Coordinates of C-alpha atoms and ligand atoms in Angstrom, one line a residue:
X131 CA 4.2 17.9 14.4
X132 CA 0.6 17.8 12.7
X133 CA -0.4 14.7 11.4
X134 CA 0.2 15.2 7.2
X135 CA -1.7 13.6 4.7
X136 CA -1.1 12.4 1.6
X137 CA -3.5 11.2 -0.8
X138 CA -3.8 8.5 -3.9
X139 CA -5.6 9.6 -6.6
X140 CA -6.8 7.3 -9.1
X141 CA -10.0 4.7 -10.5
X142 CA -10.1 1.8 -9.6
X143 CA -7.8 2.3 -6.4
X144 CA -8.9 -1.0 -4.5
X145 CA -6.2 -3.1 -5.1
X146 CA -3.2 -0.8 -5.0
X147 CA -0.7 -1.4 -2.3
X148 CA 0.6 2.2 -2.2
X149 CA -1.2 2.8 1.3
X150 CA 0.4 -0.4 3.2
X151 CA 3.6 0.3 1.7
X152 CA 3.4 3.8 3.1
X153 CA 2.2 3.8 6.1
X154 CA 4.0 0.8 6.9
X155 CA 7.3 3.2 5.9
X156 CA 6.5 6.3 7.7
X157 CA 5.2 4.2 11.1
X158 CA 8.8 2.4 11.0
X159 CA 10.3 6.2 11.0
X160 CA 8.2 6.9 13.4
X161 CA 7.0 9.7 10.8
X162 CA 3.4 11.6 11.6
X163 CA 2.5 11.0 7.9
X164 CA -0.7 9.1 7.2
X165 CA -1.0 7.8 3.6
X166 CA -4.9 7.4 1.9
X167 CA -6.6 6.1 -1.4
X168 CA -9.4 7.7 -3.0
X169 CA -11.2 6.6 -5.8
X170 CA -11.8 9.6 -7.7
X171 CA -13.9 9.6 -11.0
X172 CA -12.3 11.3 -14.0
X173 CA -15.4 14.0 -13.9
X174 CA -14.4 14.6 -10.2
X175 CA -10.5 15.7 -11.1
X176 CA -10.9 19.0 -10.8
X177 CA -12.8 19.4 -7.6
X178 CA -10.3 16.5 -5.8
X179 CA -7.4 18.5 -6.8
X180 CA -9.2 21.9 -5.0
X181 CA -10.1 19.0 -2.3
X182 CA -6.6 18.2 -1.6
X183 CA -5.5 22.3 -1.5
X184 CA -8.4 23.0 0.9
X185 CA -7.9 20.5 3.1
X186 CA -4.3 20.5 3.4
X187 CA -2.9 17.7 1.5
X188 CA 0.8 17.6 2.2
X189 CA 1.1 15.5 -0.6
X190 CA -0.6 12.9 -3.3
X191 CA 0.5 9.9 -5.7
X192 CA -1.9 10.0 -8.8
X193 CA -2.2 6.5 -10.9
X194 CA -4.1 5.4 -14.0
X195 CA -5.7 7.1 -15.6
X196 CA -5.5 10.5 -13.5
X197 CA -1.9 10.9 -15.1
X198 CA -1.4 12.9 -17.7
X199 CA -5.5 14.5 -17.7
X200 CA -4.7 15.9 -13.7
X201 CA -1.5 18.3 -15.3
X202 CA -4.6 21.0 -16.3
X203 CA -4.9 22.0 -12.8
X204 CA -1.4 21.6 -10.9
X205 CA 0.6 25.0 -10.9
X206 CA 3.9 23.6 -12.3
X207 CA 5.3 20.5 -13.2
X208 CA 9.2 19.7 -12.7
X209 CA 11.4 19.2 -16.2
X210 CA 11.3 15.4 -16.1
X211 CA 7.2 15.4 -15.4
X212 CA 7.2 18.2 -18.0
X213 CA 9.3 16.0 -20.8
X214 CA 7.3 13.2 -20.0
X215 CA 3.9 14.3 -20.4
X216 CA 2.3 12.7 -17.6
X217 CA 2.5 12.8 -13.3
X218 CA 2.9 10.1 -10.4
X219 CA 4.1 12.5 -7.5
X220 CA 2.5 15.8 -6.2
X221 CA 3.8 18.3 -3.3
X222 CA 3.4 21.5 -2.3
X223 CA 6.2 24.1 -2.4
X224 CA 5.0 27.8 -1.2
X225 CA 1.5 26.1 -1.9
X226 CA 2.5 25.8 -5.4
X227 CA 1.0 22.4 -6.1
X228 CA 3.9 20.6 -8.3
X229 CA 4.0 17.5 -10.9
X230 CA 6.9 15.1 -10.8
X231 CA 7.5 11.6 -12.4
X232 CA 9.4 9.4 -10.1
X233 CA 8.5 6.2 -12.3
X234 CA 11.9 6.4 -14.9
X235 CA 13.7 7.5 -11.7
X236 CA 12.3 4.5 -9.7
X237 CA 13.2 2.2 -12.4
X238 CA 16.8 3.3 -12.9
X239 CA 16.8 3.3 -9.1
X240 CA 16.0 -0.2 -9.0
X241 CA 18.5 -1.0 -12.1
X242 CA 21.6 0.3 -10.3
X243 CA 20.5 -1.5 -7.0
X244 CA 20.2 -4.8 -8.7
X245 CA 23.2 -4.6 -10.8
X246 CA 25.8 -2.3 -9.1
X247 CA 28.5 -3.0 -11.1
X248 CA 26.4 -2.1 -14.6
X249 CA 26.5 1.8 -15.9
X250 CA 23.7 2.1 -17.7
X251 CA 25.9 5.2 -19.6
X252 CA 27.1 2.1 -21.7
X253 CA 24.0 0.5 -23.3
X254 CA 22.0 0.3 -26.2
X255 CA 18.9 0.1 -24.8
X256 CA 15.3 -1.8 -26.6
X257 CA 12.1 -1.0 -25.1
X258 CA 8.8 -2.5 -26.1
X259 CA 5.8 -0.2 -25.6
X260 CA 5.4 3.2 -25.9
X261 CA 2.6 3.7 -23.2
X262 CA 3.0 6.0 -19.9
X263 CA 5.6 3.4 -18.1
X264 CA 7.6 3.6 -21.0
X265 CA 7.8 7.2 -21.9
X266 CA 8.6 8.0 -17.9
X267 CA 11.6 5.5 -18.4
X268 CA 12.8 6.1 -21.9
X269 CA 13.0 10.1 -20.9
X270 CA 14.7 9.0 -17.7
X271 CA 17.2 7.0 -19.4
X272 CA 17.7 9.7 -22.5
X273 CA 18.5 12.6 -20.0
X274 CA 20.5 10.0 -18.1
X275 CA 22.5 10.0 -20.9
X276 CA 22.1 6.1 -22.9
X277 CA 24.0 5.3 -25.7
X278 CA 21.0 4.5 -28.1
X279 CA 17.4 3.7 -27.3
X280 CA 15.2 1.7 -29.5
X281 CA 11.9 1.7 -29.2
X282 CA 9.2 -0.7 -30.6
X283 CA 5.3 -0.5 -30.4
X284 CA 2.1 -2.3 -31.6
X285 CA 1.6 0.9 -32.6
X286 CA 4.1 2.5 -34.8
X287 CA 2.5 5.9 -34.4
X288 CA 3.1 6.1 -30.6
X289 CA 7.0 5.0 -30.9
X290 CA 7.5 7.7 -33.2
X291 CA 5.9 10.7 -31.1
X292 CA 8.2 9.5 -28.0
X293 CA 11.3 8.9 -30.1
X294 CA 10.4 12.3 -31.7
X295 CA 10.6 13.7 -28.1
X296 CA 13.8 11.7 -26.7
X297 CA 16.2 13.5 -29.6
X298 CA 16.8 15.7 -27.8
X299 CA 18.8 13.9 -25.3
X300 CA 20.0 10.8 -27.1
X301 CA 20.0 8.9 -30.3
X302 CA 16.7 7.2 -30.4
X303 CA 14.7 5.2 -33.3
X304 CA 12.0 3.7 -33.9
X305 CA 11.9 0.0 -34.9
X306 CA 9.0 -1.7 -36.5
X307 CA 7.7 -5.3 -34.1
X308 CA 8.6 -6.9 -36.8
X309 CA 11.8 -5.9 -37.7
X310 CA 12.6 -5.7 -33.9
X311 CA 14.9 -8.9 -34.2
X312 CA 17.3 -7.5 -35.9
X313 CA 18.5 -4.8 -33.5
X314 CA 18.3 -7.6 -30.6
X315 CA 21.8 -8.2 -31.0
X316 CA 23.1 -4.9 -30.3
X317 CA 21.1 -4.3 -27.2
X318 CA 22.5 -4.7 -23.5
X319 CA 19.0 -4.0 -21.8
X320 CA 16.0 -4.9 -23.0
X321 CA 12.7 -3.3 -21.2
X322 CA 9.4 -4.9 -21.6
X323 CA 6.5 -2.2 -21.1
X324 CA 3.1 -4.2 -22.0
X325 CA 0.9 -5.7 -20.2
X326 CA 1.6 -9.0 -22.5
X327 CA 2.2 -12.1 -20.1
X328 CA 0.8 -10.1 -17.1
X329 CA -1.5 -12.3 -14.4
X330 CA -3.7 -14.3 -15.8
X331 CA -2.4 -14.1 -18.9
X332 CA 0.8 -16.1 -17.9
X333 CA 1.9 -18.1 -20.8
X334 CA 1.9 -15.0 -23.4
X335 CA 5.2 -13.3 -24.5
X336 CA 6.0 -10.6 -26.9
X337 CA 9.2 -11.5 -28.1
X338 CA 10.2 -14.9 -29.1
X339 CA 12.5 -16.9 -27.0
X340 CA 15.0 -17.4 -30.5
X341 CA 15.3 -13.3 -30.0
X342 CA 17.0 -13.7 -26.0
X343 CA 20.5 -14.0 -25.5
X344 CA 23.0 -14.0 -22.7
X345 CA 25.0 -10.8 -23.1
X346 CA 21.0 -8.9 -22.2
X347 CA 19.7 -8.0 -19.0
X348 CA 15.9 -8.2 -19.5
X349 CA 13.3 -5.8 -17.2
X350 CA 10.0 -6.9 -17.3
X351 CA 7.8 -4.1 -16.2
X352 CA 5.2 -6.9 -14.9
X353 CA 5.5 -8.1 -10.7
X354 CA 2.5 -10.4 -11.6
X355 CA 3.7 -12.6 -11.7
X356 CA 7.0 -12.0 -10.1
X357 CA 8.3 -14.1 -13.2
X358 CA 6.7 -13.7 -16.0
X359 CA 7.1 -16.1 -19.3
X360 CA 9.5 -13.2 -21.0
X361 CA 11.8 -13.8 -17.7
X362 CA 11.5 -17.7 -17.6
X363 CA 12.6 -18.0 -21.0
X364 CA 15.7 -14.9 -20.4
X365 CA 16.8 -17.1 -17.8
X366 CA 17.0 -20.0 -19.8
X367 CA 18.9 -17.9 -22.6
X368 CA 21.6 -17.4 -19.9
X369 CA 20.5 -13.2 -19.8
X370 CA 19.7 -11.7 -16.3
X371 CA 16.3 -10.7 -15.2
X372 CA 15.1 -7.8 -13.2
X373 CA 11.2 -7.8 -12.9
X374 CA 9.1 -5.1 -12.1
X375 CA 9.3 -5.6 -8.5
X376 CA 11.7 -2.9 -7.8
X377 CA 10.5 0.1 -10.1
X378 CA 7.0 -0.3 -7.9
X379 CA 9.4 0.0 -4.4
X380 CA 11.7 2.7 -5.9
X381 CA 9.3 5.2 -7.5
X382 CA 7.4 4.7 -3.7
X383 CA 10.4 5.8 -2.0
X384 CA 11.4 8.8 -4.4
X385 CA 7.5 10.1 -3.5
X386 CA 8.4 9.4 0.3
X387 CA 11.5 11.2 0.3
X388 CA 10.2 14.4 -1.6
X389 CA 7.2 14.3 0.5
X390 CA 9.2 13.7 4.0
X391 CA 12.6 14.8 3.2
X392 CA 13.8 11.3 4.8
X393 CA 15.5 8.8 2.8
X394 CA 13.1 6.0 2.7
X395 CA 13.5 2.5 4.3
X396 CA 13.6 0.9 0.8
X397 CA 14.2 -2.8 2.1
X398 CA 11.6 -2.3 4.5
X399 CA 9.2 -1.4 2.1
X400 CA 10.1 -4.0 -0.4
X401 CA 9.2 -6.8 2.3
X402 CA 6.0 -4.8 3.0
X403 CA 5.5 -4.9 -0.4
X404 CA 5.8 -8.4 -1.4
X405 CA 4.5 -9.5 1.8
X406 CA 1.2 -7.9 0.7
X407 CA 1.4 -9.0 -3.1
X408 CA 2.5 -12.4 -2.7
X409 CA 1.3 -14.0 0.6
Ligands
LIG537 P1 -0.2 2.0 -20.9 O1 0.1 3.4 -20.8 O2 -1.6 1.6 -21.1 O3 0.6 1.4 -22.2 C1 0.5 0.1 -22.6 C2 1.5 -0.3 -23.7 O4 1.4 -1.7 -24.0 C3 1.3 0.4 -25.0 O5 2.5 0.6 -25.6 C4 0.5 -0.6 -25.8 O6 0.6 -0.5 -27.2 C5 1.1 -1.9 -25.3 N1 0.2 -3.0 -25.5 C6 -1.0 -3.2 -24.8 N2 -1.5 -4.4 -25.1 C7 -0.7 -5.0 -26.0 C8 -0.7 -6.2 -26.7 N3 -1.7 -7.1 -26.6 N4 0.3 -6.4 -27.6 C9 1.4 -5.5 -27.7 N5 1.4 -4.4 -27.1 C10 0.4 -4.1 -26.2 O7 0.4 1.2 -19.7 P2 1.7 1.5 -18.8 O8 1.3 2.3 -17.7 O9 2.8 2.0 -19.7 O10 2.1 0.0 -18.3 C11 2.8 -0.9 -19.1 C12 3.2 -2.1 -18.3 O11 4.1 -1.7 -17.2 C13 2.0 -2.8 -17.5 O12 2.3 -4.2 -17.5 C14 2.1 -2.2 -16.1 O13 1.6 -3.1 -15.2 C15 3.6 -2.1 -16.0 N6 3.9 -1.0 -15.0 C16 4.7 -1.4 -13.9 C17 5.1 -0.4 -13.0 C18 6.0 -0.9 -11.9 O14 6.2 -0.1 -10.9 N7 6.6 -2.0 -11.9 C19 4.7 0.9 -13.2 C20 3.9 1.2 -14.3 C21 3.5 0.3 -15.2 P3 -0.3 0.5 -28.1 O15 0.2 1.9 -27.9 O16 -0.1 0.0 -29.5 O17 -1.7 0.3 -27.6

């Protein structure tokens, strides 16, 4: 088989750990797949997108902030990708150049791996943020089928678009930050979807520690630091923590699998992973 490529888009693409993580997977598989970051300016879209169908891409990831302006010139985008507004995964199919969003996916991936025994199906779920991570998850977990999502934003606006978007699916509201409290008590997963608390802002939180209690499991979005200050202080509540750790690994190994039609060698890649963020 022909070597096939896949691509990154993005800008700045120096510090992702996509390519490692990839190649890393497809060599243990013994897969002819070779995996490659380009830094591509947000003029330059257009022409790497006809770049990537004239030389034969197989495949590309696109990151910040290629997401949602790259849609304009792919030829279809799948019903998740299309409800969400915004792309992480392309492939060809009858060199149709398709969107998808593996990021919700990855995350509830990583959810049920974590905690087996836990159907999301049962929860009343709060997310804070309403930015790209967290309209890719709150679609995933709507269609999923949630009880309730809340959703709460520094920006009312932006919480209202996305809840006006997830009715569909599920009952969703919006909840002001600072009203936010009140809800906490209902909610069996919380998800945090800022950057607040992220490396090296380490000792910032958006929600107070009197909010945290032990019937939550708390998802920090954030994997630097692998436990953030919102986690620290959830543990200390007596809730359990999932950080961000595992959406980065699963939505990697939904793009593999699309791309190679292998299932991906997710523990492999986890250690690849956190061999190459952490050591
Ligand atoms: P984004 O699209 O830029 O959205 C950022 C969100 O954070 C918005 O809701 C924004 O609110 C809010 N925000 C930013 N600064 C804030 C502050 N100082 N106080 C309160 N809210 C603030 O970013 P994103 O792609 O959704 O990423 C969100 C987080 O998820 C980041 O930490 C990112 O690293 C993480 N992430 C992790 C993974 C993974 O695989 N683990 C994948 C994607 C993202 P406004 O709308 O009011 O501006």
């Amino acid at each position: 088989m022909q070597e096939q490529l896949i691509a990154l888009l993005g800008h700045p693409v120096h510090h992702s750990k996509s390519p490692q993580m990839q190649n890393a997977a497809f060599q243990s598989l013994g897969l002819p797949y070779h995996y490659m970051a380009f830094d591509v300016l947000p003029s330059q879209l257009k022409e790497a997108v006809e770049g990537l169908r004239a030389l034969g891409f197989h495949g590309a990831n696109v990151t910040i902030p290629h997401k949602i302006p790259i849609i304009p010139f792919l030829d279809a985008l799948t019903p998740l990708a299309k409800a969400i507004g915004a792309v992480n995964t392309l492939y060809f199919e009858n060199d149709r150049l398709i969107g998808d969003n593996t990021d919700g996916q990855g995350y509830l991936a990583s959810l049920s791996h974590e905690f087996p025994h836990v159907d999301p199906k049962m929860m009343t779920v709060g997310i804070v943020g309403a930015g790209g991570a967290a309209r890719a998850i709150a679609f995933t977990l709507a269609q999923y089928g949630v009880r309730k999502l809340y959703i709460t934003n520094r920006h009312d606006q932006k919480a209202e678009e996305l809840v006006a978007g997830l009715q569909a699916w599920t009952a969703a509201e919006v909840v002001s930050m600072d009203t936010f409290q009140n809800v906490m008590p209902q909610l069996q997963l919380l998800i945090h979807s800022t950057p607040v608390g992220m490396s090296p802002n380490v000792d910032e939180s958006v929600i107070p520690n009197a909010w945290l209690h032990s019937d939550l499991i708390v998802s920090d979005l954030i994997y630097n630091p692998n436990e953030t200050k919102l986690l620290r202080e959830a543990k200390e509540r007596g809730a359990s923590i999932h950080n961000g750790i595992g959406m980065l690994v699963h939505q990697g190994a939904l793009s593999f699998e699309r791309w190679t039609g292998r299932k991906a060698p997710i523990d492999f890649m986890k250690v690849e992973l956190l061999n190459r963020l952490y050591t």
